[in-house]
XYZ file of C-alpha atoms in Angstrom:
495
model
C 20.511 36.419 10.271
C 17.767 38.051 12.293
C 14.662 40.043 11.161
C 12.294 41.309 13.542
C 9.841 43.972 14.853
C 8.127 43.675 11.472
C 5.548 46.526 11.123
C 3.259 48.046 8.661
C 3.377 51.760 9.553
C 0.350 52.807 7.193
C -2.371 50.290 7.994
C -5.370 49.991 5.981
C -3.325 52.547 2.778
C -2.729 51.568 -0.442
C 1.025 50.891 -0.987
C 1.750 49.638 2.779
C 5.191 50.515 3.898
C 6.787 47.661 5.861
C 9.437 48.715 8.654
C 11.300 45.667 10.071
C 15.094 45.498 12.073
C 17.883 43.288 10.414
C 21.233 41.910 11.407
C 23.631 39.129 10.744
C 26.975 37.673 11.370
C 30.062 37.539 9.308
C 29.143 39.931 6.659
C 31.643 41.477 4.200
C 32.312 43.333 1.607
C 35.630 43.499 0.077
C 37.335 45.925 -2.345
C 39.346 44.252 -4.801
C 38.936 46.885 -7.481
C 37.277 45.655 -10.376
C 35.924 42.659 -8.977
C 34.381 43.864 -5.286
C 32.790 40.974 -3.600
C 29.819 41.297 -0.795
C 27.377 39.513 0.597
C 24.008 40.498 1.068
C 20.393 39.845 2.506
C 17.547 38.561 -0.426
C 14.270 39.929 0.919
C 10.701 39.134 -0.048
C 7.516 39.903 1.554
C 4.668 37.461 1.608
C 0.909 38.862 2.146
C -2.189 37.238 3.431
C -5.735 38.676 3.284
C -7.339 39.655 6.958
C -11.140 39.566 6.507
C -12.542 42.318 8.418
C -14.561 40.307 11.231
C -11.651 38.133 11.761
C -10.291 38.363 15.375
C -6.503 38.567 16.433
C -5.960 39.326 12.807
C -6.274 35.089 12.339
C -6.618 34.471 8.301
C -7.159 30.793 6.612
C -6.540 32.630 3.218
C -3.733 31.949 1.024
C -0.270 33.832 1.713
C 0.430 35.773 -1.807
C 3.730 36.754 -2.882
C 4.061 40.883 -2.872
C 5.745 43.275 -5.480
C 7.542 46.190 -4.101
C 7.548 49.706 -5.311
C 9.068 50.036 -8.631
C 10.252 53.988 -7.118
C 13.513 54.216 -5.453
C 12.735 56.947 -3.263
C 10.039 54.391 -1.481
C 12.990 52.704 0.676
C 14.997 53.538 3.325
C 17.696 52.104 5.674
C 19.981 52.989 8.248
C 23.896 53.405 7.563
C 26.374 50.869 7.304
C 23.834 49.246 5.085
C 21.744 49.992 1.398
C 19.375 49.033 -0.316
C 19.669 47.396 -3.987
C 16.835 47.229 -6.087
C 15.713 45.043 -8.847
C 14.338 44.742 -12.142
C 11.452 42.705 -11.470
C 10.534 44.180 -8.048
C 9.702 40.768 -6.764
C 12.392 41.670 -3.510
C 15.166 43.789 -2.957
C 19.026 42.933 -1.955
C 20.116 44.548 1.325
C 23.803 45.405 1.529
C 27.339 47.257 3.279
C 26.906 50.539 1.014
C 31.219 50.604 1.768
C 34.152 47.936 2.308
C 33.955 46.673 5.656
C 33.638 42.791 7.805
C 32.533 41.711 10.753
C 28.707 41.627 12.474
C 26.258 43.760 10.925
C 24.532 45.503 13.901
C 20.132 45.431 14.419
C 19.343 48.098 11.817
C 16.254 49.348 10.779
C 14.836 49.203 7.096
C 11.662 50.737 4.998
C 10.284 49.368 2.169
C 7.025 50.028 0.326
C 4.790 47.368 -1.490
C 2.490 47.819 -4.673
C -0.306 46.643 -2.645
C -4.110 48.496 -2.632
C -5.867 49.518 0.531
C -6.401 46.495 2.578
C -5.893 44.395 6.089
C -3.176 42.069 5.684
C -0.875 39.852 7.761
C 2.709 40.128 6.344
C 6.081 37.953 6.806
C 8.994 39.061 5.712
C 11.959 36.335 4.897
C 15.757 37.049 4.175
C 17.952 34.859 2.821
C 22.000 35.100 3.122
C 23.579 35.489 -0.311
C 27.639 36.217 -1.570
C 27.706 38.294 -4.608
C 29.752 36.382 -7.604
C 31.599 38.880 -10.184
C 31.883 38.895 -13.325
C 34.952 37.039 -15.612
C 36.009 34.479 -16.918
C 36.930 30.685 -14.757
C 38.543 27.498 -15.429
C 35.802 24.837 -15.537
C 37.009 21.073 -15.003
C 40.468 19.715 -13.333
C 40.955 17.097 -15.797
C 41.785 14.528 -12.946
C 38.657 14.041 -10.825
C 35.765 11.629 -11.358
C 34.050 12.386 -14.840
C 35.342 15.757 -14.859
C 34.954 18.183 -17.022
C 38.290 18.306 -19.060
C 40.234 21.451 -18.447
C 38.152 24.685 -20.325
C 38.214 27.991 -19.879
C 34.995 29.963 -19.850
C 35.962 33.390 -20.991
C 32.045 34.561 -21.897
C 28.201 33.742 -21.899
C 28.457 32.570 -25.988
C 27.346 29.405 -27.356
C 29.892 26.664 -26.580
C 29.395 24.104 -29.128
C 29.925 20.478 -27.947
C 32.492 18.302 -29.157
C 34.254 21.059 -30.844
C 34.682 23.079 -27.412
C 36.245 20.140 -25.907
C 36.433 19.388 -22.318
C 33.944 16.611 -22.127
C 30.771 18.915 -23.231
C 28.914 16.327 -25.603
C 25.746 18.822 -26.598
C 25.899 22.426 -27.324
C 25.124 24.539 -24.880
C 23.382 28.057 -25.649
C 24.196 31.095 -25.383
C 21.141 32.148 -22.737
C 22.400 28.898 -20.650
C 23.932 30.427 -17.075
C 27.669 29.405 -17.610
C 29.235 31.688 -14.494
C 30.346 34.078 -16.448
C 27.761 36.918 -16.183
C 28.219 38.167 -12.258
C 25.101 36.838 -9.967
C 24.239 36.258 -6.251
C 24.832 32.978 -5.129
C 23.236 31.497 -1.292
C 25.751 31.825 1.068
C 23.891 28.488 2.888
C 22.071 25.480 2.003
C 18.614 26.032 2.816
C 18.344 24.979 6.157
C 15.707 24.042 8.139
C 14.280 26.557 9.692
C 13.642 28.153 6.033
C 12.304 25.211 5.166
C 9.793 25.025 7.885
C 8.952 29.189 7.060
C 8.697 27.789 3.427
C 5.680 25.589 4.326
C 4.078 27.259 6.669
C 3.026 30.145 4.114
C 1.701 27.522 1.774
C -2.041 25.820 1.081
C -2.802 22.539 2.965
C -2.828 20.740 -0.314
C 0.828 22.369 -1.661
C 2.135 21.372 1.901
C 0.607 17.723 0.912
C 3.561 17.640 -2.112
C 6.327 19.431 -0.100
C 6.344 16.852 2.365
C 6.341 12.985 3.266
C 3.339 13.308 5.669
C -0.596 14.436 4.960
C -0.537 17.668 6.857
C -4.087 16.249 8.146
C -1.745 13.978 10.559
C -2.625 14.331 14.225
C 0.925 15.745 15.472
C 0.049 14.670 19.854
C 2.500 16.041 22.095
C 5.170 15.178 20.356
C 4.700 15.802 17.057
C 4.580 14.115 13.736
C 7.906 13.482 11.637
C 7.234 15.277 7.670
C 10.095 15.004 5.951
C 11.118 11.171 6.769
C 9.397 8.080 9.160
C 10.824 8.513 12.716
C 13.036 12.134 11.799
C 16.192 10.135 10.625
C 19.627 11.707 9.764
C 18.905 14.698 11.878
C 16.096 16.107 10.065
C 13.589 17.646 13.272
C 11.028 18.835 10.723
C 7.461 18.088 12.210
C 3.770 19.295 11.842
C 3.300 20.805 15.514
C -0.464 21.470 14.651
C -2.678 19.722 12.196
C -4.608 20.685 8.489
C -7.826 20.227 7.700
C -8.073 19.432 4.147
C -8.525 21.645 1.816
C -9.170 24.126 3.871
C -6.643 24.750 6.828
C -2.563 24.601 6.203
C -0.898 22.676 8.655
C 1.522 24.391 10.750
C 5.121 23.002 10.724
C 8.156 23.413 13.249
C 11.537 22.340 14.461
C 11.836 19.270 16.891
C 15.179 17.918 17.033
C 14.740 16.892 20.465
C 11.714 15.466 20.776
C 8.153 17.488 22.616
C 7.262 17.893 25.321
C 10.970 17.423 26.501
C 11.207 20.522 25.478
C 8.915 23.434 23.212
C 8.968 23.013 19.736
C 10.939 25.402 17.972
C 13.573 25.652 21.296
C 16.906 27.140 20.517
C 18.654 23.337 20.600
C 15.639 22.273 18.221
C 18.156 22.198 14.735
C 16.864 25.253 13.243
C 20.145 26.149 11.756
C 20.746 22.217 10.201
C 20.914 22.000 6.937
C 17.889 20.310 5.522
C 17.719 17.217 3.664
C 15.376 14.739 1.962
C 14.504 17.091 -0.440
C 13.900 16.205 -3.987
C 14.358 18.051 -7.367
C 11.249 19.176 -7.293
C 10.834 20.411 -3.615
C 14.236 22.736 -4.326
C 12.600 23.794 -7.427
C 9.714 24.823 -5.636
C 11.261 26.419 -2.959
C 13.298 28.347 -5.254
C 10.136 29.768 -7.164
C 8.880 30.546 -4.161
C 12.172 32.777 -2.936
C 12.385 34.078 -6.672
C 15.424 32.575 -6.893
C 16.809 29.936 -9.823
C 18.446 26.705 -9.438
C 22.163 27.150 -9.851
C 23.898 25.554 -13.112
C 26.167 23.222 -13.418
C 29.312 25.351 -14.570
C 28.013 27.855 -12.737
C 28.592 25.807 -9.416
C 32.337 25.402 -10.427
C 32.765 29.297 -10.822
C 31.382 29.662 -7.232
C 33.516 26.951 -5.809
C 36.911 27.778 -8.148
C 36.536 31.483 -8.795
C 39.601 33.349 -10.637
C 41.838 30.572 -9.207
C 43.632 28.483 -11.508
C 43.100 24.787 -11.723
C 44.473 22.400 -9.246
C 44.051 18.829 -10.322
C 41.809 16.741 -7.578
C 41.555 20.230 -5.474
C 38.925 20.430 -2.960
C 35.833 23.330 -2.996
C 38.409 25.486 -0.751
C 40.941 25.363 -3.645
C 43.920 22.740 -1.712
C 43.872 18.604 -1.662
C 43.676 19.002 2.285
C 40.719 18.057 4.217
C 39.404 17.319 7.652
C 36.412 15.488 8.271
C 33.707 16.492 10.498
C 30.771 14.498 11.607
C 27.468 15.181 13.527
C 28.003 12.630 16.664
C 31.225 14.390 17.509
C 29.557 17.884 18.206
C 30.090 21.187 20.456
C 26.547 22.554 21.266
C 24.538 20.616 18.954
C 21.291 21.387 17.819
C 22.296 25.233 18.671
C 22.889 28.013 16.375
C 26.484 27.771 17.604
C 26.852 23.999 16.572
C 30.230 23.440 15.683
C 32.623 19.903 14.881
C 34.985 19.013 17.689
C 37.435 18.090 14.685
C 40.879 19.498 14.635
C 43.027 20.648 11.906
C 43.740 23.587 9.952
C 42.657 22.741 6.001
C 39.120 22.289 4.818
C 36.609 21.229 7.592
C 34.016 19.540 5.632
C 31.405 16.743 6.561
C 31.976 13.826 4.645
C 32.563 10.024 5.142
C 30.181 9.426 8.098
C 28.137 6.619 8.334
C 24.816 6.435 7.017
C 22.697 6.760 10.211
C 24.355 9.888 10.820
C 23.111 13.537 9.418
C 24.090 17.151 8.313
C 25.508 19.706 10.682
C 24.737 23.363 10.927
C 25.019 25.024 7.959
C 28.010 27.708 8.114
C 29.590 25.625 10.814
C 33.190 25.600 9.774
C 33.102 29.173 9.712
C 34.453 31.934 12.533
C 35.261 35.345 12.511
C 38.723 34.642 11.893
C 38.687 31.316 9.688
C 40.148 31.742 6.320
C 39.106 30.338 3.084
C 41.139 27.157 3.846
C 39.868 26.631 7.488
C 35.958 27.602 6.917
C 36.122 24.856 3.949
C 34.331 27.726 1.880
C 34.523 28.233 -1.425
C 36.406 30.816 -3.423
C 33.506 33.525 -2.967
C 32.714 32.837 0.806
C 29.995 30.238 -0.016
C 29.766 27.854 2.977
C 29.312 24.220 2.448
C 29.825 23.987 -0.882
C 31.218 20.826 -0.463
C 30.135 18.124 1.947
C 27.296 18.425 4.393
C 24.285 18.014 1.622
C 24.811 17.389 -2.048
C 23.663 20.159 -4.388
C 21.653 19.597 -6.729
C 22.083 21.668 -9.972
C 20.472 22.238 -13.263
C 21.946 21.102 -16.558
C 23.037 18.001 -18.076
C 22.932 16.363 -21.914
C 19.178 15.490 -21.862
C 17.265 14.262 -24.709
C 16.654 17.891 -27.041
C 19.224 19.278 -24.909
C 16.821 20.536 -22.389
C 19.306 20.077 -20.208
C 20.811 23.713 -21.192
C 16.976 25.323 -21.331
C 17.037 27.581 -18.338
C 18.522 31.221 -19.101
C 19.649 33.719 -17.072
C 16.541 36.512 -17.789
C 14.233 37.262 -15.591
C 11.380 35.116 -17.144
C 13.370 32.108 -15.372
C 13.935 33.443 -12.162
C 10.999 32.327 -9.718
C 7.817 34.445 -9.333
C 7.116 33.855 -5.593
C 3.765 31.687 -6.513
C 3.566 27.917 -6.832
C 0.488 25.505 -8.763
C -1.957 25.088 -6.390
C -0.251 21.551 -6.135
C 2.823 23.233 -5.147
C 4.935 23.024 -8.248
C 6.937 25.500 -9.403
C 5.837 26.955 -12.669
C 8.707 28.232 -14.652
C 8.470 26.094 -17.878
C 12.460 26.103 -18.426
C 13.300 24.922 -15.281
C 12.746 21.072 -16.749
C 11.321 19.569 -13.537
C 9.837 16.933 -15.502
C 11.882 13.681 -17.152
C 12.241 14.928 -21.122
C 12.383 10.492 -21.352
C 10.574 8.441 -18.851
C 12.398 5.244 -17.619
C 15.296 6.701 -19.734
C 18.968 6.479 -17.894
C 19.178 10.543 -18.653
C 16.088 11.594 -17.481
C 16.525 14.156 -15.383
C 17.794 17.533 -16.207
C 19.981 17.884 -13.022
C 23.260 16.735 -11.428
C 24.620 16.128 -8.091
C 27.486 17.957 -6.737
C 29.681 18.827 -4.089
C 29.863 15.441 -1.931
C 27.419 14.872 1.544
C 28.490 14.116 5.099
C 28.096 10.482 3.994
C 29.515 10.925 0.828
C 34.027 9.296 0.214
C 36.194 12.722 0.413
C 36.730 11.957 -3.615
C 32.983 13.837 -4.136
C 33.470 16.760 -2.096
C 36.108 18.138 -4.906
C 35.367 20.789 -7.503
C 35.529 18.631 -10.329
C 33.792 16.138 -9.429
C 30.690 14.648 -11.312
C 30.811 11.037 -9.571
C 26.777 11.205 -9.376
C 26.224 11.325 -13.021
C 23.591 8.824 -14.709
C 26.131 6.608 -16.986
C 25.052 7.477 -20.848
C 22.787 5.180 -22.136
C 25.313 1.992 -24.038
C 28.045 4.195 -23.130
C 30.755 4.763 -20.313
C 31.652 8.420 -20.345
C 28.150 10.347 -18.455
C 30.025 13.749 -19.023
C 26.711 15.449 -19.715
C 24.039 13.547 -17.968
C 22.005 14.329 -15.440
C 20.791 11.944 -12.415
C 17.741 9.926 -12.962
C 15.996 9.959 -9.247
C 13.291 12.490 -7.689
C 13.102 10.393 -4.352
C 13.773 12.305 -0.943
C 17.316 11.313 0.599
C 19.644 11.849 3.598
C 21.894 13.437 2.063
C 20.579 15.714 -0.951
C 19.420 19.504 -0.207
C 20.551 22.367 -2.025
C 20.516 26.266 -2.627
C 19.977 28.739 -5.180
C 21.113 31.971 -7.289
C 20.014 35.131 -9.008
């Protein structure tokens, strides 16, 4: 996905309108009568005060997130596309307005902010997305580790535990997310070239919690590692320039092969890898950030399973096939055309590697003319579902159930603005333990399998990475009890 040529065509007006060019590959959307599936483009604008006497338009003031116009008439784009409006105005989904795949050509949109009179630099971020219908799913396969047992989830209404069956312990709530309700899902794990955009529109001291590294570290020619000592497991993110603290963020960029071999930020730099060693609360943050939510639990087997009926021990791409992929057997790595040298025709996934090695490019599997089965992608064109990272999502049979807290409304969908610590902010997200020390602290789970991970993980049903309950041997609700950065972990969101 490409945006570029980002412009403010009424400088110094209230209400700036922001023209910018868009594109991306394998887009889609697909009649199927009452259940149409598309993907889209999620598109926020961040803003950052100029002061008048500045020169080349150079700001140390804090990027803000930026409401759009709340009038449809105030955005414009340029056919095969549209644009789709929200509720909350905090971004705006950018679409095929008819049925149609392939590459969506460089095409030119408008969109106005509710923003006074002002000078302000502006960046404008997109994020790939699949659109998720509607109806009812089968949740659990009844054969995989700590599955849920076979239910069906036929609407958003309480589901009380125990009675429901299936292995749910606690009642869940109506407003919990179960998958039923339609919703956008990321079409990628966040990789790490958002991840790198991410922090370099924050404050020195929220970059000090997003990362490993004081953004204060002198960076040389080569750089300095932020995410992990010595960039392990393929993760190139590096401060490029340094902070001064408080008052100077420090600026962040891709360096999979190491400066001054080559410029930071090349085109062989891993951009396009997904990126790891991030913890609970850095997805959380990121997600408030985007104005996104962290995906639920059930609602992660809708994405994967979709309409399909259950296969016991089936994979994300609905079959018990799979072919393994792994990053030291690579075509153009490091490249936005990365791809596994791995042969086979069922559900290229990375998994089973060994521990020094990393995650590949995320989307890799997929080509213009890989299927379902071949791409490894789940049932609603969601790419790396399974393998590559694990996923963390929200839910899980906490103490007070706040487990099942977040709701679908738009109170718990992020605001684009972190603490000044760089927290997210959105109290029923439950970033915090509800029981410190407690073996069901945390009110996530792990799912989905990493390229390091036994092929066992990467199924739908699996829940391997549950905390055990506390005395007991059946952690069908329970949520993992670790915030540390790993190789593995990374994630993705919804709306």
């Amino acid at each position: 996905m490409s945006i570029s040529n980002v412009t403010n065509t009424n400088p110094g007006l209230p209400n700036p309108q922001i023209s910018f060019v868009i594109s991306w590959d394998n887009s889609w959307y697909v009649n199927n009568g009452t259940d149409d599936v598309w993907d889209a483009i999620w598109i926020i604008v961040k803003y950052q005060n100029v002061p008048t006497t500045t020169p080349n338009c150079e700001s140390l003031l804090k990027w803000e997130h930026s409401l759009m116009s709340s009038a449809s008439t105030d955005f414009a784009i340029g056919y095969p596309l549209e644009i789709v409006r929200v509720a909350d105005n905090r971004g705006v989904f950018i679409k095929r307005e008819n049925p149609g795949t392939g590459t969506v050509q460089p095409t030119t949109a408008t969109i106005t902010l509710n923003l006074g009179a002002g000078t302000y630099n502006f960046s404008v971020v997109g994020i790939e997305m699949a659109y998720v219908p509607a109806g009812a799913f089968n949740l659990g396969d009844g054969a995989s580790t700590n599955t849920f047992s076979s239910l069906n989830i036929a609407s958003e209404n309480l589901i009380i535990g125990g009675a429901a069956g299936g292995g749910i312990q606690a009642d869940i709530p109506a407003t919990y997310p179960k998958g039923y309700n339609a919703f956008y899902c990321m079409k990628y794990e966040i990789s790490q070239k958002q991840y790198v955009e991410f922090l370099n529109l924050l404050t020195y001291d929220q970059q000090t919690t997003r990362t490993s590294v004081a953004p204060s570290s002198d960076p040389g020619l080569t750089g300095v590692c932020a995410m992990v000592t010595n960039c392990t497991n393929r993760n190139g993110i590096k401060i490029i320039d340094k902070g001064i603290n408080p008052t100077r963020s420090a600026l962040y960029g891709n360096d999979l092969v190491t400066a001054p071999g080559d410029a930071f930020n090349s085109a062989n730099d891993g951009l396009s890898i997904a990126s790891n060693f991030l913890k609970w609360s850095d997805l959380l943050a990121y997600l408030d950030w985007a104005c996104l939510r962290p995906i639920t639990n059930l609602e992660f087997e809708k994405v994967a399973r979709g309409k399909e009926a259950r296969l016991a021990n089936e994979y994300i791409w609905g079959s018990t096939l799979i072919t393994q992929a792994v990053s030291n057997d690579l075509t153009d790595a490091g490249l936005a055309t990365e791809t596994s040298n791995s042969t086979g025709n069922q559900g290229l996934c990375a998994y089973g590697a060994a521990v020094d090695k990393g995650p590949l490019r995320v989307g890799f599997p997929a080509t213009s003319t890989s299927t379902r089965s071949t791409a490894g992608a789940a049932y609603y064109g969601v790419q790396n579902l399974g393998g590559n990272l694990w996923e963390m999502v929200s839910g899980g049979n906490n103490a007070g159930g706040l487990g099942y807290k977040i709701t679908s409304a738009s109170t718990d969908i992020g605001d684009g603005t972190l603490t000044p610590t760089g927290e997210a902010d959105i109290p029923n997200w439950q970033a915090s333990p509800s029981v410190v020390g407690a073996c069901n602290m945390w009110h996530m789970e792990m799912r989905g399998g990493s390229f390091k991970s036994a092929n066992t993980t990467v199924r739908t049903s699996d829940r391997s990475q549950n905390s055990v309950l506390c005395g007991g041997v059946a952690p069908y609700g329970f949520g993992n009890d670790v915030d540390q950065r790993l190789s593995d972990v990374g994630g993705r969101g919804v709306r």
